[in-house]
Short mmCIF file of C-alpha atoms and ligand atoms in Angstrom, two decimals:
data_model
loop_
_atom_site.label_atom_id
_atom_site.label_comp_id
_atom_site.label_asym_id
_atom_site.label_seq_id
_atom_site.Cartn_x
_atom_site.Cartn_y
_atom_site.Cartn_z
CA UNK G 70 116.51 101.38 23.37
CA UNK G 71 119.61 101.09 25.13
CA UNK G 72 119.51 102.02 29.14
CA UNK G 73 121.89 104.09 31.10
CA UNK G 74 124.11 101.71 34.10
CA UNK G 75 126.28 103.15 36.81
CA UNK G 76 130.09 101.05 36.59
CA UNK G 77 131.81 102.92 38.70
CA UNK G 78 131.32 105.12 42.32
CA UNK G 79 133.41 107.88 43.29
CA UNK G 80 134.19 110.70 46.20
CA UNK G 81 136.61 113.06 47.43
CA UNK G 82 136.55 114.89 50.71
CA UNK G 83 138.85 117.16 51.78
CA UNK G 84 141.04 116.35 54.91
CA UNK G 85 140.24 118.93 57.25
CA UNK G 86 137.67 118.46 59.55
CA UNK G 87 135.23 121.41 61.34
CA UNK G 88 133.02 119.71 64.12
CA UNK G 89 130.16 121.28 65.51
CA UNK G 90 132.51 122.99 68.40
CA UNK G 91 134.94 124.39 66.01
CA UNK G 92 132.35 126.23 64.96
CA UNK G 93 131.01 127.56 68.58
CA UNK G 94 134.47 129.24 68.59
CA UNK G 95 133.62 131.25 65.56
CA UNK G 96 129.72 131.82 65.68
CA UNK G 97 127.41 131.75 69.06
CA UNK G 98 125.95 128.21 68.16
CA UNK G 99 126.83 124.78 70.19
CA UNK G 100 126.90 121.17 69.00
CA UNK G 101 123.53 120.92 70.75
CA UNK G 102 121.60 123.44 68.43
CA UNK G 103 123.05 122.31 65.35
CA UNK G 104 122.93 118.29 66.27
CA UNK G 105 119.31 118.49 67.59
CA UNK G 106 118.22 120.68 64.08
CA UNK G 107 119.76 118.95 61.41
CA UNK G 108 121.56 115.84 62.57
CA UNK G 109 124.98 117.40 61.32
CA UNK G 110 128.21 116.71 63.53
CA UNK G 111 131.12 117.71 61.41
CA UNK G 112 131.63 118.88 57.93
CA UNK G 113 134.88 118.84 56.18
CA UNK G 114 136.44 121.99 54.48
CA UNK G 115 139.00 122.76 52.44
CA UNK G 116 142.16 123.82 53.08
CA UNK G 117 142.72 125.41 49.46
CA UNK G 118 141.55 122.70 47.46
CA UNK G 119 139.22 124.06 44.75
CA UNK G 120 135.78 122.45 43.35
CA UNK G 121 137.92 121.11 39.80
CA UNK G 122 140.49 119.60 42.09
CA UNK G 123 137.99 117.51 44.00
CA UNK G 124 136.12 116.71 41.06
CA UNK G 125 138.75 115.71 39.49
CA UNK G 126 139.78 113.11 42.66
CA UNK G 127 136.38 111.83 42.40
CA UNK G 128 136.00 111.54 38.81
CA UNK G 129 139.53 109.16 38.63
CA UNK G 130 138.37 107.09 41.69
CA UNK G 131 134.81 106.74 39.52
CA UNK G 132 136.70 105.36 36.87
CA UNK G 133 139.18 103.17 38.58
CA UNK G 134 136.41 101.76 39.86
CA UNK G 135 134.48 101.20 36.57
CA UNK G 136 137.68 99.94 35.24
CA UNK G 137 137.43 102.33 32.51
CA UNK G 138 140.25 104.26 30.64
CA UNK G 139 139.56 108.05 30.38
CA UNK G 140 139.82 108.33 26.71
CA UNK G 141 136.81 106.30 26.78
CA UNK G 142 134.68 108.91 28.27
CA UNK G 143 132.03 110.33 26.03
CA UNK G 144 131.08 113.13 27.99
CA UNK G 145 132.10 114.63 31.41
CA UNK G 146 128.74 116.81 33.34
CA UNK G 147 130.09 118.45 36.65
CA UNK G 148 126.93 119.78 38.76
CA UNK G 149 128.17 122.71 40.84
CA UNK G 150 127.41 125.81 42.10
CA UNK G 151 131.30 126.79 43.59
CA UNK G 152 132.87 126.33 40.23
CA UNK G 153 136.45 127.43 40.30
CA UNK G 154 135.77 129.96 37.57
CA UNK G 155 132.72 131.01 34.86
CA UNK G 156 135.34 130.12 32.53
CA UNK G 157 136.61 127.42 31.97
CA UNK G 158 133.87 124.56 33.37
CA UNK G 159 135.24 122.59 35.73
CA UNK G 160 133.98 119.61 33.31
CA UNK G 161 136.63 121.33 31.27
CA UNK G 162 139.39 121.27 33.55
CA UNK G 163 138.57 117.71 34.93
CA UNK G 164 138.68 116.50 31.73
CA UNK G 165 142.55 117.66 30.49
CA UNK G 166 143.43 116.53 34.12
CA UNK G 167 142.07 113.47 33.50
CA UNK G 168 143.20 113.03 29.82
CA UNK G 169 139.69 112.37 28.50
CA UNK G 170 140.38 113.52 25.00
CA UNK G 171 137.98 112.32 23.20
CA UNK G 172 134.91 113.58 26.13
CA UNK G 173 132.81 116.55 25.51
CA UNK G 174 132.23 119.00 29.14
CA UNK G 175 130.44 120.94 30.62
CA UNK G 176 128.82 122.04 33.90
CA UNK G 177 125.48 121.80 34.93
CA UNK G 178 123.84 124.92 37.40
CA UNK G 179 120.92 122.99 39.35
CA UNK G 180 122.15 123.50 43.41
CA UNK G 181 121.86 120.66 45.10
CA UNK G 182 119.85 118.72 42.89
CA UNK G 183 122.64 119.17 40.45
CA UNK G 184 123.30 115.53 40.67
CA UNK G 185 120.38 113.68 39.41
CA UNK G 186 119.70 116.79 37.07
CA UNK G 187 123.13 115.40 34.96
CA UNK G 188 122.65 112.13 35.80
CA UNK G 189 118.83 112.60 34.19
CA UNK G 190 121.04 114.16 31.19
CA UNK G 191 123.34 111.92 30.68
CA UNK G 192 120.60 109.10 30.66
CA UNK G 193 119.14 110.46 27.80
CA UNK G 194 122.16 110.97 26.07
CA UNK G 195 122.76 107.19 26.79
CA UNK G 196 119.15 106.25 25.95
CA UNK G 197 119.24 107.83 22.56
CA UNK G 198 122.51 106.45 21.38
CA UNK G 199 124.46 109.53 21.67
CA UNK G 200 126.60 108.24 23.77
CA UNK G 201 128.54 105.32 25.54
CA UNK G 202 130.26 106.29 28.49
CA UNK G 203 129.60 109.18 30.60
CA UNK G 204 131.15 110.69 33.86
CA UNK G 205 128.72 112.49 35.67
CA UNK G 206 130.22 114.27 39.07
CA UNK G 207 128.50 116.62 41.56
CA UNK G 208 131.55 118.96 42.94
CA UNK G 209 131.72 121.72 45.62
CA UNK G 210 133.77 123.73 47.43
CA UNK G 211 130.78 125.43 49.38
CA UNK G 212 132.69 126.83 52.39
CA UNK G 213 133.78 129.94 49.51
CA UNK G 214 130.22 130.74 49.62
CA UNK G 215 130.12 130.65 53.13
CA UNK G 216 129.50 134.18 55.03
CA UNK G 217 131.07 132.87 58.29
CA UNK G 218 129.70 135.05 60.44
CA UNK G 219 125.91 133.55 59.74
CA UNK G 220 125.22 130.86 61.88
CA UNK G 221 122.05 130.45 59.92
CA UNK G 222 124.00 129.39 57.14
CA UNK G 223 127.62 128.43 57.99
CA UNK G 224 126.65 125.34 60.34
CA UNK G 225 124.85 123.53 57.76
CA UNK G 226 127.23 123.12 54.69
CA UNK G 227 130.75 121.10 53.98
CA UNK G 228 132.90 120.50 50.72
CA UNK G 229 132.82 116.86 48.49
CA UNK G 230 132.72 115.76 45.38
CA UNK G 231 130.91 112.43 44.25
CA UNK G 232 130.46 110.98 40.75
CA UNK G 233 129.65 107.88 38.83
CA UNK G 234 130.61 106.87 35.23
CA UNK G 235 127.24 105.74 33.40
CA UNK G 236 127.85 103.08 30.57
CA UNK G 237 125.30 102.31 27.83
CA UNK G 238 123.54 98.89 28.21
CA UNK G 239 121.29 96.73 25.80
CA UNK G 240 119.96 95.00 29.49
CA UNK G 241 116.86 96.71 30.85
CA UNK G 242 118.67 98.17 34.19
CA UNK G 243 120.26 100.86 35.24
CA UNK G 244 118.17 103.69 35.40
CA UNK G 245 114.74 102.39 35.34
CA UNK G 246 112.35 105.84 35.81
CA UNK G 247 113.46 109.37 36.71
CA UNK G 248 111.86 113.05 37.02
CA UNK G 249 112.83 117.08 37.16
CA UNK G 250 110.69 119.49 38.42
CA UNK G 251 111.75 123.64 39.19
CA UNK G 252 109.63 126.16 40.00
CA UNK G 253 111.60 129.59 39.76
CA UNK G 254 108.53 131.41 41.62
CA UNK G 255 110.53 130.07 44.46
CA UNK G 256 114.17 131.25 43.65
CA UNK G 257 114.50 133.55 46.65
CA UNK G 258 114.32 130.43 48.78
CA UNK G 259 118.35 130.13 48.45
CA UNK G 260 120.30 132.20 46.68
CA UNK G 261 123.77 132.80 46.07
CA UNK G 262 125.14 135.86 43.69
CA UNK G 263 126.89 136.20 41.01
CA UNK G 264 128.46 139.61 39.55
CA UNK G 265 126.36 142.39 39.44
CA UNK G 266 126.23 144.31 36.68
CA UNK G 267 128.76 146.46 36.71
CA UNK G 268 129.55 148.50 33.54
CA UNK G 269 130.38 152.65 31.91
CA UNK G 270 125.65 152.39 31.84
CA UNK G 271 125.05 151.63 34.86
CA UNK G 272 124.17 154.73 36.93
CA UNK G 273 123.71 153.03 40.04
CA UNK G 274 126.04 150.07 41.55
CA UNK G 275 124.52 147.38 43.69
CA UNK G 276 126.40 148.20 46.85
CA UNK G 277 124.26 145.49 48.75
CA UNK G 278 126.20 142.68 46.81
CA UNK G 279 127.48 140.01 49.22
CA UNK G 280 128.52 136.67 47.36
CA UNK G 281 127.56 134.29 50.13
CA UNK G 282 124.44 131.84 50.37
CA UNK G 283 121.26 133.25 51.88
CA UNK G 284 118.13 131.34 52.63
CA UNK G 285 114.92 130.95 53.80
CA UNK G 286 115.35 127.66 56.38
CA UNK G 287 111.90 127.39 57.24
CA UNK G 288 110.95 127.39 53.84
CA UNK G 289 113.53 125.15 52.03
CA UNK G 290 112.19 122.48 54.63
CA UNK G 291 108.84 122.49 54.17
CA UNK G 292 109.31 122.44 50.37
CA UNK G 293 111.81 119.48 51.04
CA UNK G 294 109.65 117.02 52.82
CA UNK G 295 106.84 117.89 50.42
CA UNK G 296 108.94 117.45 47.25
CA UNK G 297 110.82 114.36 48.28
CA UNK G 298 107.58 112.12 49.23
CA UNK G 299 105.96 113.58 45.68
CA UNK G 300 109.29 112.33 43.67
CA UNK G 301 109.51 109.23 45.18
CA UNK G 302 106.07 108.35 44.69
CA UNK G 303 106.17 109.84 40.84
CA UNK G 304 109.45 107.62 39.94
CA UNK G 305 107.81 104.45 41.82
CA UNK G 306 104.73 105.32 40.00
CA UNK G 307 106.53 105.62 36.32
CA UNK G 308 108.79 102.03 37.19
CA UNK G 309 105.48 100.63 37.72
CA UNK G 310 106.81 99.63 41.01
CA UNK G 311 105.86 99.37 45.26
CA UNK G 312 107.40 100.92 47.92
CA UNK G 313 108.26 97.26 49.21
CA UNK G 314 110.26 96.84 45.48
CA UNK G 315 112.98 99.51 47.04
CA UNK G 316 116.21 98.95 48.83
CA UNK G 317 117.39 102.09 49.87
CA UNK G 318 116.59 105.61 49.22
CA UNK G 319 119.18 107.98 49.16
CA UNK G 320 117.94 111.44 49.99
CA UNK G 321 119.88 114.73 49.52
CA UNK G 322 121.35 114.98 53.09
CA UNK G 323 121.06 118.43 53.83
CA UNK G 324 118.91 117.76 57.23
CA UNK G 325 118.09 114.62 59.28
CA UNK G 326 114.84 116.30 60.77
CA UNK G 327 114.16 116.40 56.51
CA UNK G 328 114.47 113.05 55.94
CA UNK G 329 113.06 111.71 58.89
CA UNK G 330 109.65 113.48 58.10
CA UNK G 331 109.81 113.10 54.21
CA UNK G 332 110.17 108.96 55.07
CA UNK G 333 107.10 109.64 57.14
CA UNK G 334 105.33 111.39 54.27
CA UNK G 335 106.38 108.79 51.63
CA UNK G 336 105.19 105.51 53.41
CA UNK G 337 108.85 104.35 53.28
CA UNK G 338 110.43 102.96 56.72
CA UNK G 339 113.35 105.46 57.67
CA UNK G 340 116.17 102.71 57.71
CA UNK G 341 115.62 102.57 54.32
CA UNK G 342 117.13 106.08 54.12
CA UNK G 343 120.86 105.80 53.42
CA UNK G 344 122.22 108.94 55.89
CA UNK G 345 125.92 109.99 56.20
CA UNK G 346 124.71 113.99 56.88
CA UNK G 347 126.27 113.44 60.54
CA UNK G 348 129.99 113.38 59.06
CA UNK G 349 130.01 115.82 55.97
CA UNK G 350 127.12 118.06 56.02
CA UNK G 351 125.37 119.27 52.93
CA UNK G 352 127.69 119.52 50.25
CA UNK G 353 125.16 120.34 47.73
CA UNK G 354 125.71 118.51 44.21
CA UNK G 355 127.95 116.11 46.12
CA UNK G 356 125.88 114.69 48.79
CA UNK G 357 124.20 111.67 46.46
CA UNK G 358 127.32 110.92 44.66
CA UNK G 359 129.50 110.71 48.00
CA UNK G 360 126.58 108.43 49.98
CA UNK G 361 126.98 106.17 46.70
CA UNK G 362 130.18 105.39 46.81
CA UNK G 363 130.32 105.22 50.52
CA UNK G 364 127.27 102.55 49.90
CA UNK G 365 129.25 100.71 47.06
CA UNK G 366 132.30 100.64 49.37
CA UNK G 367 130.58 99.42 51.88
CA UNK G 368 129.18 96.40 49.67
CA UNK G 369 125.42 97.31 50.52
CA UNK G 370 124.49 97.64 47.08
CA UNK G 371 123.58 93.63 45.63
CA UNK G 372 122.68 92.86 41.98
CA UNK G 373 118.64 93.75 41.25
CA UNK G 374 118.56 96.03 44.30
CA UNK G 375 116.26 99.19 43.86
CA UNK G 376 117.37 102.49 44.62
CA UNK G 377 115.82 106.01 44.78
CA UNK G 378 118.06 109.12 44.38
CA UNK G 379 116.33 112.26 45.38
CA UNK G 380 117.44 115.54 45.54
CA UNK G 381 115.93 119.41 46.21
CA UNK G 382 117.86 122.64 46.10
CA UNK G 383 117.64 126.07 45.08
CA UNK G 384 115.62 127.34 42.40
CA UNK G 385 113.36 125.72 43.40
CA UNK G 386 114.96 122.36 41.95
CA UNK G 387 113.83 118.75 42.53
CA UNK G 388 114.62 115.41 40.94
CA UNK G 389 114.66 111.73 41.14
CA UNK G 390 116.10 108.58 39.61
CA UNK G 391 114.99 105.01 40.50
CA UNK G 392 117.66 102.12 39.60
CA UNK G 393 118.39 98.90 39.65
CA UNK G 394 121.82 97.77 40.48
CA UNK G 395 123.79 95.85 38.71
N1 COA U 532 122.93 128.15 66.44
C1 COA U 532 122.13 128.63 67.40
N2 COA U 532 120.99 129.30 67.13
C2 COA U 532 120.67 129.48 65.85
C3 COA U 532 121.46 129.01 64.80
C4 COA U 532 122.64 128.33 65.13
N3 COA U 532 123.46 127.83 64.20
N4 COA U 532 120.88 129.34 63.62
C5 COA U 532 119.74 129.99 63.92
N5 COA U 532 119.61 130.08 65.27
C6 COA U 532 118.56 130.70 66.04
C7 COA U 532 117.81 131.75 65.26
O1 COA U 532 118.47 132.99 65.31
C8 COA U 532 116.48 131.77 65.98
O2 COA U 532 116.64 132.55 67.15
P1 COA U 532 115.46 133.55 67.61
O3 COA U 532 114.26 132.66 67.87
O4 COA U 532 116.04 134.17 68.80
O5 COA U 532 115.24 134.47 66.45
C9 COA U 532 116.29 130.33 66.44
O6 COA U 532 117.58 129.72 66.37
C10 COA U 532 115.33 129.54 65.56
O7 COA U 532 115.67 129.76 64.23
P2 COA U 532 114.85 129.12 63.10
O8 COA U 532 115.39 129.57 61.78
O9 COA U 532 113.37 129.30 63.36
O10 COA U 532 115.18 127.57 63.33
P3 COA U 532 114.59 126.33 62.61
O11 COA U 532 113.96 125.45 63.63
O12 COA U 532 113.77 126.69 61.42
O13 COA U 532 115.90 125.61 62.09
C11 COA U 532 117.20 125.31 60.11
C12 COA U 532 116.73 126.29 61.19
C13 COA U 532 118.08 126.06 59.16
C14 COA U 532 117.97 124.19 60.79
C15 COA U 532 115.95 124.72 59.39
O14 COA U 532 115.07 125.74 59.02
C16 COA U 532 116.35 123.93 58.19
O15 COA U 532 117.03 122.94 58.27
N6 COA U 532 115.88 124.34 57.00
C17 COA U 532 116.30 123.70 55.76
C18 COA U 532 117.64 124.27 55.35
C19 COA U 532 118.31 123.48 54.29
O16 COA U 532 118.30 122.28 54.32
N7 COA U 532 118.94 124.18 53.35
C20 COA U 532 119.64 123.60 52.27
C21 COA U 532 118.70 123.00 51.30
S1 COA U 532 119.45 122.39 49.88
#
């Protein structure tokens, strides 16, 4: 069997920065609500940059690193929730900007665990011989889904774009265990719309429609810090491996106060928690890719070291990976 190994790290941010007081000036909130609840101090938004465009950033910078030439790509899976359109993917459109002829696309609809969702894809792909080389990329542009007068919601998200290129390798590393779990019982957790239907049948229009993220805080957290001790210890479990075995964990950041008590939960010391929340916020599918490459940047990631990716989000979604490094 062969096994799936990240080569490259990626990210894109957009320029513009919205700190916690920016945001007093639009909704009644201060930096001392929103830093004492979730650990987030600025978030960056874009200034017309769309979810392809910072895909696509992310995805070259993934590959430049991997020292790989596009038209070796296999496959391209973008995780997002913002996508610029229905139609085309934004796989699609990353991949003609890119020049990946030869790639297949397409996007991948699994919130913020959208990430290790395609990554758990494209490991398969990898692990059956389908495929070589694949760019996976979580990409949003969340701030469109934004209703900006909620301070419920608006204070907690930013836009990003991670992504990794996973190669296929006859060593046994790489991606060493990973699970998916959703439970749509949960779906009105977080929600964000799509079109209604709207056609010549349909007697009665939904004049309720608002296309902005709503959610359920109280619950989304308590399903978080459940969910990410349970993945951690299922991935550990299936790698036939100890808590002492891992180097870092790298959590969806959507709250510090998450983390913090999910750590607790788990048995794992919190400064094994990789945490960048503070600076970008949740950017849904982004969030894991964007802490990788910030780690592999950084030079914190050594041949052999373990790693935990773990992501929740809406629907209810939840996954993990556990890799080695190489
Ligand atoms: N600034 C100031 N006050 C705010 C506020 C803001 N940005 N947002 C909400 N409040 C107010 C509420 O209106 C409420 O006021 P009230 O008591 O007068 O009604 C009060 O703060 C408490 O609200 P509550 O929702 O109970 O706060 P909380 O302690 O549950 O924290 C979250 C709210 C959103 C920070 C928390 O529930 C959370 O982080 N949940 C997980 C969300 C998440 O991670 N979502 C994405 C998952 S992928």
């Amino acid at each position: 069997m062969k096994h799936a190994t990240i080569i490259g790290t990626g990210r894109c941010l957009p320029e513009q920065v919205m700190t916690n007081d920016d945001l007093a000036n639009i909704v009644e909130t201060s930096d001392e609500w929103i830093t004492s609840r979730t650990g987030i101090k600025q978030r960056r938004i874009s200034t017309g940059e769309n979810t392809s465009d910072l895909a696509y950033k992310a995805g070259l910078r993934a590959l430049e690193r991997a020292g790989l030439e596009a038209e070796a790509l296999d496959l391209i899976i973008c995780a997002t929730i913002t996508p610029d359109s229905f139609m085309p993917s934004v796989a699609c459109m990353v991949q003609e900007r890119l020049g990946a002829k030869r790639a297949a696309a397409f996007d991948l609809s699994a919130a913020c665990t959208g990430l290790v969702f395609a990554m758990t894809v494209a490991t398969s792909f990898i692990e059956n011989g389908m495929f070589q080389n694949i760019l996976v990329i979580g990409a949003e542009t969340l701030s469109k889904a934004m209703d900006w007068t909620d301070r419920g919601t608006c204070v907690l998200f930013g836009d990003g774009a991670g992504a990794v290129v996973l190669q296929a390798s006859e060593q046994k590393q790489g991606i060493l265990s990973m699970h998916m779990v959703s439970d749509g019982s949960k779906q009105d957790y977080l929600c964000l719309p799509a079109l209604p239907v709207s056609n010549p049948f349909v007697e009665k229009r939904d004049k309720e429609f608002t296309p902005y993220i709503s959610m359920k805080g109280q619950e989304v957290f308590k399903f978080a810090v459940r969910t990410i001790s349970d993945l951690i210890k299922n991935v550990l479990a299936k790698a036939e491996l100890q808590v002492e075995d891992v180097k870092y964990v790298v959590a969806h950041q959507a709250n510090y106060r998450i983390i913090e008590q999910a750590a607790k939960f788990a048995g794992i010391p919190l400064d094994k928690f990789f945490i960048n929340l503070d600076r970008y916020g949740n950017t849904s599918a982004a969030t894991i890719g964007i802490a990788l490459d910030e780690m592999n940047e950084k030079e914190m990631l050594k041949p052999g070291d373990k790693l935990i990716l773990v992501g929740f989000g809406g629907g209810m979604t939840s996954g993990a990976v556990l890799l080695e490094w190489n």
